[in-house]
mmCIF file of C-alpha atoms in Angstrom:
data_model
loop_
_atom_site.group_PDB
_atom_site.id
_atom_site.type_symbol
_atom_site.label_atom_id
_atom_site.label_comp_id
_atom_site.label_asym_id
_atom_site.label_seq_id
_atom_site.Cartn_x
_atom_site.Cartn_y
_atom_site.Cartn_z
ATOM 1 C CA UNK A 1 110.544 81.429 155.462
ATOM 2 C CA UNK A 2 113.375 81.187 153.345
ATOM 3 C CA UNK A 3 111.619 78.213 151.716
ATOM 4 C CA UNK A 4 109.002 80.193 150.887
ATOM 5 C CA UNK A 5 110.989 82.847 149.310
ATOM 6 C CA UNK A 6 112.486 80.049 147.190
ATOM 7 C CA UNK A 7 109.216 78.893 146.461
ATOM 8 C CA UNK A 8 108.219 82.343 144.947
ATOM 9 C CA UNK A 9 111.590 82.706 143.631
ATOM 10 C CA UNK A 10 110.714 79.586 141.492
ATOM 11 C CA UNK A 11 107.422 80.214 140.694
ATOM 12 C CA UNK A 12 108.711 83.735 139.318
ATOM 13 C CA UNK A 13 111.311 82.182 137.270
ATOM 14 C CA UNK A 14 109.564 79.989 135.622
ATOM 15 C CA UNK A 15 106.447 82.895 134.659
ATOM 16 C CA UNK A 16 108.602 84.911 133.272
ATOM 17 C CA UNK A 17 110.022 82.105 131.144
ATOM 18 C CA UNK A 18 106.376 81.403 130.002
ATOM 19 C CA UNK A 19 105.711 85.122 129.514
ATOM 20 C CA UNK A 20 109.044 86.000 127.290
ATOM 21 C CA UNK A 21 108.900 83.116 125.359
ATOM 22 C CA UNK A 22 109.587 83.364 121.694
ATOM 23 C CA UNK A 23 109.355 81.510 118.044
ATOM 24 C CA UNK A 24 112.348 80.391 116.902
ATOM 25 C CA UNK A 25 112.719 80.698 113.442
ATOM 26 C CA UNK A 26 116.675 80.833 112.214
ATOM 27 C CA UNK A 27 118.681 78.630 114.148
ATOM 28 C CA UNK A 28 122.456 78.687 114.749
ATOM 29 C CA UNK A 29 123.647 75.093 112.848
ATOM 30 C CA UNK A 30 124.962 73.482 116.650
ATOM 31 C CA UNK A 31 124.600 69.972 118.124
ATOM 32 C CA UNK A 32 122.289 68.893 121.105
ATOM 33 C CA UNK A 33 123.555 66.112 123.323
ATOM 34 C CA UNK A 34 121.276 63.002 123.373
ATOM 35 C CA UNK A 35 121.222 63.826 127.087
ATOM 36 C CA UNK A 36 119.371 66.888 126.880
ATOM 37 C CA UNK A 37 116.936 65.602 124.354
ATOM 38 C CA UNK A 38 116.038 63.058 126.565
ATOM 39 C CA UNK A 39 115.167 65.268 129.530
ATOM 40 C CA UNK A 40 113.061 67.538 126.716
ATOM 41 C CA UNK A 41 111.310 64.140 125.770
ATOM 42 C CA UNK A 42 110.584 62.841 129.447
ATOM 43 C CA UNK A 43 109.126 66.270 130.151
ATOM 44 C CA UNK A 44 107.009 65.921 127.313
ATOM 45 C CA UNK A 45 105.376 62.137 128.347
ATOM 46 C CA UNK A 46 105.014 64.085 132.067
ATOM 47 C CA UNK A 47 102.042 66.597 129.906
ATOM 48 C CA UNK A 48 98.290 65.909 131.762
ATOM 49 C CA UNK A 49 96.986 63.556 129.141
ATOM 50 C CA UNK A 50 94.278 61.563 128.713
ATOM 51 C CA UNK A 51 94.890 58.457 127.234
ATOM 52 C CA UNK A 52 98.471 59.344 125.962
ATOM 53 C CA UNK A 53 97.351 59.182 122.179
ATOM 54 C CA UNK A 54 100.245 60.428 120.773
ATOM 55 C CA UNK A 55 103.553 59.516 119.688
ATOM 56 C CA UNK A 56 106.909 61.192 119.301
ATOM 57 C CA UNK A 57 109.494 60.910 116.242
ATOM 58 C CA UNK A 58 112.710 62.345 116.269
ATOM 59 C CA UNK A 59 113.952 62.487 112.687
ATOM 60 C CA UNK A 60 117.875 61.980 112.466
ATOM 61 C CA UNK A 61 117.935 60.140 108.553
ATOM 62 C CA UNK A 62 119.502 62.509 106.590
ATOM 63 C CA UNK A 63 117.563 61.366 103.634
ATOM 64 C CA UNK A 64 114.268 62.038 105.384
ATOM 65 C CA UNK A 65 115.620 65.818 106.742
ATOM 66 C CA UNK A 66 116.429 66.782 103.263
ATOM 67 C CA UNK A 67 112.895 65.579 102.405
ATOM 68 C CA UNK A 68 111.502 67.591 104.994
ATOM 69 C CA UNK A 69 113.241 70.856 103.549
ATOM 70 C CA UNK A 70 110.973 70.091 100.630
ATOM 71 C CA UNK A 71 107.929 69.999 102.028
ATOM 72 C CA UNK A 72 108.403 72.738 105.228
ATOM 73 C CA UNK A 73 110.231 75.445 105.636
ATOM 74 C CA UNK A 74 113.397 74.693 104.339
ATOM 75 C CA UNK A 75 116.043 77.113 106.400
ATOM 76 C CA UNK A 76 114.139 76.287 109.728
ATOM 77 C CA UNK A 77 114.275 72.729 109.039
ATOM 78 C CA UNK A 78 117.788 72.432 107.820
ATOM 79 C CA UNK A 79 119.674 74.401 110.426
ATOM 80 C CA UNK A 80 117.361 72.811 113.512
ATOM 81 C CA UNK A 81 120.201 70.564 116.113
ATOM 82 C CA UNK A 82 116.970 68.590 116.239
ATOM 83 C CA UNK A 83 113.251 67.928 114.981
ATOM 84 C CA UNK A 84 110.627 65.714 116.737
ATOM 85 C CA UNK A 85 107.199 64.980 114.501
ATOM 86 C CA UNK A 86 104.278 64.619 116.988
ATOM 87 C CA UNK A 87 101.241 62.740 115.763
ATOM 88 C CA UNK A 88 97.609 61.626 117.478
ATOM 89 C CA UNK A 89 97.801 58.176 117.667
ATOM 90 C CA UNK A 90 94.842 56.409 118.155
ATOM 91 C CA UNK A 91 96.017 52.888 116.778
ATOM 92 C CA UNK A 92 98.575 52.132 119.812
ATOM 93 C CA UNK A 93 95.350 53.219 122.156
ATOM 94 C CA UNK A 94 93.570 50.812 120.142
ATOM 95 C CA UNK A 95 95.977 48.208 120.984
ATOM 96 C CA UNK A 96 96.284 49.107 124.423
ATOM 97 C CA UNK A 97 92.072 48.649 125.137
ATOM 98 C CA UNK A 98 91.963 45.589 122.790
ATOM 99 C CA UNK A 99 94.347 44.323 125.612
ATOM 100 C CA UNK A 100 91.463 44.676 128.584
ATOM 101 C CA UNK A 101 89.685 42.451 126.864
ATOM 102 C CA UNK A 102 86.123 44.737 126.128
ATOM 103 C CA UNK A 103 84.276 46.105 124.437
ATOM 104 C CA UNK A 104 85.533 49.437 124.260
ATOM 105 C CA UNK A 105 84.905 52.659 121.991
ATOM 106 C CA UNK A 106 87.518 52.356 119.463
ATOM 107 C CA UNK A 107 85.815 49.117 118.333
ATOM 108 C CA UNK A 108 83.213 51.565 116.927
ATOM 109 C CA UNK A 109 82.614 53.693 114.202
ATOM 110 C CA UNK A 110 82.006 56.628 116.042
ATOM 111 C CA UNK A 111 85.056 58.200 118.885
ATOM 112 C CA UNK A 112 84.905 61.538 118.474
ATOM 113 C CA UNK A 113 85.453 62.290 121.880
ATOM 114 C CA UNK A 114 88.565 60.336 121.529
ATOM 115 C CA UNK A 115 89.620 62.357 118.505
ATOM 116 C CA UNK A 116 89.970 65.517 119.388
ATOM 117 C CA UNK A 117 91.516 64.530 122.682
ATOM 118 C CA UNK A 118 93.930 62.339 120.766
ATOM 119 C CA UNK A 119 95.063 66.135 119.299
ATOM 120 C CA UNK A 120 94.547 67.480 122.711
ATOM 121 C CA UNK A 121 96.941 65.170 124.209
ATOM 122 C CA UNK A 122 99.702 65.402 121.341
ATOM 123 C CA UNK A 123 99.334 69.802 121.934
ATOM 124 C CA UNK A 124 100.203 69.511 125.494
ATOM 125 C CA UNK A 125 102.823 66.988 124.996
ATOM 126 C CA UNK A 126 104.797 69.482 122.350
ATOM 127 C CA UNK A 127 104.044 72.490 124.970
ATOM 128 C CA UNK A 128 105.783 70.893 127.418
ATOM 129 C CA UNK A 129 109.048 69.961 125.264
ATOM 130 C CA UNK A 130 108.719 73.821 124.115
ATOM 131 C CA UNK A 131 109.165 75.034 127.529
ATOM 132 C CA UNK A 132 111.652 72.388 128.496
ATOM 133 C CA UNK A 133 113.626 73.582 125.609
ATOM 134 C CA UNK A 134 113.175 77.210 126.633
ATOM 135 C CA UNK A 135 114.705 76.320 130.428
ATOM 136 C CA UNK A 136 117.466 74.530 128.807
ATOM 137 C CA UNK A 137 118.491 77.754 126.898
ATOM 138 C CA UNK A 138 117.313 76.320 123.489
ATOM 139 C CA UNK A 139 114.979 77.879 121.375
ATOM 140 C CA UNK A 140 112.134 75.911 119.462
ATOM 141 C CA UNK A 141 108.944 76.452 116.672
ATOM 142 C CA UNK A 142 106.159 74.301 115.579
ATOM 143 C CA UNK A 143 105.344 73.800 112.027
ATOM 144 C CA UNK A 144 101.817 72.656 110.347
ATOM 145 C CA UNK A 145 103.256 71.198 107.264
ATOM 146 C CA UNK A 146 102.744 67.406 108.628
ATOM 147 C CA UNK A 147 99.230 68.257 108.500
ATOM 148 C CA UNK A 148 99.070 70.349 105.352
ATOM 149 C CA UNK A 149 101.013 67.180 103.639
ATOM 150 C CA UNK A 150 99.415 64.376 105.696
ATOM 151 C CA UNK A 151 99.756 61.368 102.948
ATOM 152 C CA UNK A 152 103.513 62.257 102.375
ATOM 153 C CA UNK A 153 104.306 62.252 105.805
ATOM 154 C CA UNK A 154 102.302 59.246 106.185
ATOM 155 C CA UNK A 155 104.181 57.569 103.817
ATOM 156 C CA UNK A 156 107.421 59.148 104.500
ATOM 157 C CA UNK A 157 107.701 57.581 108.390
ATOM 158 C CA UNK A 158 105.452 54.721 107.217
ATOM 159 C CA UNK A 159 102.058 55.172 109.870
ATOM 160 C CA UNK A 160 100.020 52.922 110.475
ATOM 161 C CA UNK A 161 96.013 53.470 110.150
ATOM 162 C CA UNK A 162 94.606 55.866 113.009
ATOM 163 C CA UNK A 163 98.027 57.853 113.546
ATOM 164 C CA UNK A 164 97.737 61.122 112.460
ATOM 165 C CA UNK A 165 100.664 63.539 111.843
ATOM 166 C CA UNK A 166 100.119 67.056 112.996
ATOM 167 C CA UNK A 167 103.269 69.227 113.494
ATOM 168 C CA UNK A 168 107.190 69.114 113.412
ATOM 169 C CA UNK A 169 108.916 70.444 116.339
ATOM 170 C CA UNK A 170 112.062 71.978 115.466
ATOM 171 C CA UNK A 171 114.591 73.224 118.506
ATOM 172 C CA UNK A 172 118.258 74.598 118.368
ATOM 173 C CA UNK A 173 120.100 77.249 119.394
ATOM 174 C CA UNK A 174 118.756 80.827 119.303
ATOM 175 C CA UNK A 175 120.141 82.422 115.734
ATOM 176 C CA UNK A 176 117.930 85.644 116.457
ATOM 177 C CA UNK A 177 116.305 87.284 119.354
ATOM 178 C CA UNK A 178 113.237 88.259 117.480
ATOM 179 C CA UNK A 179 110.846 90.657 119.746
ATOM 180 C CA UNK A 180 107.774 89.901 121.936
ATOM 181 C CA UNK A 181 105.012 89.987 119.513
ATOM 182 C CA UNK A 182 101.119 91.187 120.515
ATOM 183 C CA UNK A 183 98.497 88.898 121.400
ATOM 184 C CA UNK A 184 94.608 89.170 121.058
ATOM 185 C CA UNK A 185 93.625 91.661 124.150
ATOM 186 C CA UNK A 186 93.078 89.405 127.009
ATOM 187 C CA UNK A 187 89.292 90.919 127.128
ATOM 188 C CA UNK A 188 88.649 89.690 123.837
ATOM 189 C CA UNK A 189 89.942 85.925 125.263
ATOM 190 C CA UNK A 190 89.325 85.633 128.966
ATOM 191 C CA UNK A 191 85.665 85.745 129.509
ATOM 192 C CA UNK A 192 83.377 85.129 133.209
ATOM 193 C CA UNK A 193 80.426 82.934 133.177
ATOM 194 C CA UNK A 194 79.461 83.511 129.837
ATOM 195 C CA UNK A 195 81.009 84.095 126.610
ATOM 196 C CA UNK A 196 81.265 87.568 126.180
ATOM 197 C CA UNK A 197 80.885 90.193 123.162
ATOM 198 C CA UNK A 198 83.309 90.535 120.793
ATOM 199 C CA UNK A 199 84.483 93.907 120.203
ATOM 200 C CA UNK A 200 85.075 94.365 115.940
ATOM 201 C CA UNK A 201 87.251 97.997 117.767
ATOM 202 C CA UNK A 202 89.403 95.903 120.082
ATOM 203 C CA UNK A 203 89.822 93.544 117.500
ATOM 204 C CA UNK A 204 90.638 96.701 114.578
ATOM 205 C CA UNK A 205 93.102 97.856 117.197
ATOM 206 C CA UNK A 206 94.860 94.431 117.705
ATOM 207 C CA UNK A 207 95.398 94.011 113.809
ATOM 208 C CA UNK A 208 96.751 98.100 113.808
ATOM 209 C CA UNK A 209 98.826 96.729 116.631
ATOM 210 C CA UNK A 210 99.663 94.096 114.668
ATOM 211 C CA UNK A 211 100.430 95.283 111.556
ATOM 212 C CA UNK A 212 102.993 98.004 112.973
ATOM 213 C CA UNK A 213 105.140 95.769 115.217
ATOM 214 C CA UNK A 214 105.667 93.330 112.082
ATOM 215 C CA UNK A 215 106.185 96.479 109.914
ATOM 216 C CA UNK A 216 109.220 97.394 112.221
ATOM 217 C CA UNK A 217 109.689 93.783 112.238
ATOM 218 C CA UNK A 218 109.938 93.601 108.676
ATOM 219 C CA UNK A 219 108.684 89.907 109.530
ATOM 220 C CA UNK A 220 107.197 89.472 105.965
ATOM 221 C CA UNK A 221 110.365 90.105 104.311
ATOM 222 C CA UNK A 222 112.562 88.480 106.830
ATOM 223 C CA UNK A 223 110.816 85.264 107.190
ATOM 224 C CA UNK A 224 108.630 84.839 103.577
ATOM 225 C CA UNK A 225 111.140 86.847 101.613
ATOM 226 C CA UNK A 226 107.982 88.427 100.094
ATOM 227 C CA UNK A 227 107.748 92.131 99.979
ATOM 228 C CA UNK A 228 104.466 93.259 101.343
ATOM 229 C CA UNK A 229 102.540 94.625 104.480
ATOM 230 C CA UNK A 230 101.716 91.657 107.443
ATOM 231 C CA UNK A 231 98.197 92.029 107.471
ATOM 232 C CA UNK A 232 98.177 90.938 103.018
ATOM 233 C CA UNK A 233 100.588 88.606 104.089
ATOM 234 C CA UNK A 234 97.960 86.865 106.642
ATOM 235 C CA UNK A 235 95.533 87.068 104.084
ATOM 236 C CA UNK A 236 97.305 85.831 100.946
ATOM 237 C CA UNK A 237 98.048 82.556 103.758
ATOM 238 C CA UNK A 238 94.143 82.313 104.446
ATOM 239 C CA UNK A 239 92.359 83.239 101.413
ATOM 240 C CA UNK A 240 89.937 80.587 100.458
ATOM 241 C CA UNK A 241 91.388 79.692 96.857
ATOM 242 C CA UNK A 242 90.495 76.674 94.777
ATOM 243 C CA UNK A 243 94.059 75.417 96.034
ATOM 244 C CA UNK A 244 93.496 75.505 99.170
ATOM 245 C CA UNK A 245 89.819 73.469 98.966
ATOM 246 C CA UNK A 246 91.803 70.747 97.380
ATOM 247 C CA UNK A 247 94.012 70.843 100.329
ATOM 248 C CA UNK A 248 91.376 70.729 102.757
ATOM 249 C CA UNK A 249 89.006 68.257 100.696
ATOM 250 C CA UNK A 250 92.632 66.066 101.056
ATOM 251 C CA UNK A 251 93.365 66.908 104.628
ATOM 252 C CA UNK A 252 89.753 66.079 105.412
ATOM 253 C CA UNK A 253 89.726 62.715 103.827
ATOM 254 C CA UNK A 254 92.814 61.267 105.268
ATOM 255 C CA UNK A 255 91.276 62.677 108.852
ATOM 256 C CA UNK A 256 88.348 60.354 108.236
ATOM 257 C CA UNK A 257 90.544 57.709 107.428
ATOM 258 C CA UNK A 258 92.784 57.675 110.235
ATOM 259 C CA UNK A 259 91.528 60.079 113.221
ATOM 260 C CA UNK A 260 88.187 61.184 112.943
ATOM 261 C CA UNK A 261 85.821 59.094 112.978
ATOM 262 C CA UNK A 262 81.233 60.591 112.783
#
């Protein structure tokens, strides 16, 4: 019995770790022993892949950090103890089959199934370092700007063909306790059987939701130094600019080249 109450005791801990987790995005400037980054890293590889098509880089250069300020968010990045890029890497998995001597489907012109798992495969890996960090007492946030500036980053760490750079891990210790922010309603996510309806009210009432936590938040301001409401905010970062269709056109191209292959 009292194994069982341990059991639940466990299972309880670790929910509510899941469930109160938070974004880290000011860090306190603090080392991390190599010892604990290792145990973050092993829990990582231990993610239910498929064909383990990623790979992990810490980046400790200084040169390369201060690079990295330039082309992410420079506070984040600078005061982080330590940041991990994660990539889909589908050119050691090409190696790796190559070996077993086959005909296999990386040979081809066409692996799209292999693609998106590749990115599959490097999400679950950086979930479980975020939650390892989180049980450590560490805090931790993802950043898109390897993708956003996939050539430099290429260059910058010096990729082969078919490794694709996706995010930046960054984990330290907790300069902020920011709030629990809303999610989509779990009606509008969780469906039975089917995909159900979506509701244009639920959704009006998540973005009201929205909009007044980050108000009291004053998330905008805090985090963009830019004074206006969240919801603008959110729109000025997805508005559909020239800009941002020669990133894509970019992004796009360099996908092609390396990870996605039609």
């Amino acid at each position: 019995m009292s194994q069982l109450y341990l059991g639940i005791g466990v299972a309880r801990s670790v929910l509510n770790l899941l469930r109160n987790r938070r974004s880290i995005r000011i860090f306190r400037p603090s080392e991390v022993s190599e010892d604990v980054l290792r145990l973050i890293i092993e829990a990582g590889v231990r993610a239910p892949t498929y064909l383990q098509s990623y790979t992990i880089i810490q980046v400790k250069d200084e040169e390369k950090r201060e690079e990295l300020t330039k082309l992410c968010n420079e506070r984040i990045v600078r005061d982080a103890s330590a940041i991990f890029l994660i990539c889909a890497d589908l050119y050691r998995t090409r190696i790796m089959l190559n070996m077993l001597g086959h005909e296999h489907i990386l040979q081809s012109d066409k692996h799209p199934v292999e693609s998106i798992l590749a990115v599959f495969d490097a999400a679950l890996v950086v979930e479980n370092m975020v939650i390892a960090a989180e049980a450590l007492g560490l805090g931790s946030v993802i950043l898109d700007c390897p993708l956003i500036e996939c050539r430099r980053f290429s260059e910058l760490f010096e990729l082969p063909r078919g490794v694709t750079p996706l995010i930046l891990l960054c984990i330290g210790e907790r300069g902020e306790v920011p709030p629990l922010r809303p999610r989509l309603p779990i009606d509008q996510i969780f469906h039975v059987d089917r995909y159900g309806e979506v509701s244009e009210e639920r959704l009006k009432e998540y973005l009201e939701e929205l909009e007044r936590h980050m108000e009291v938040e004053n998330y905008v301001r805090k985090y963009a130094g830019m004074d206006m409401r969240y919801l603008e905010y959110l729109k000025l970062k997805t508005e559909l600019t020239n800009e941002s269709k020669k990133v894509n056109d970019e992004i796009l191209r360099f996908l092609k080249e390396n990870l996605i292959k039609t």
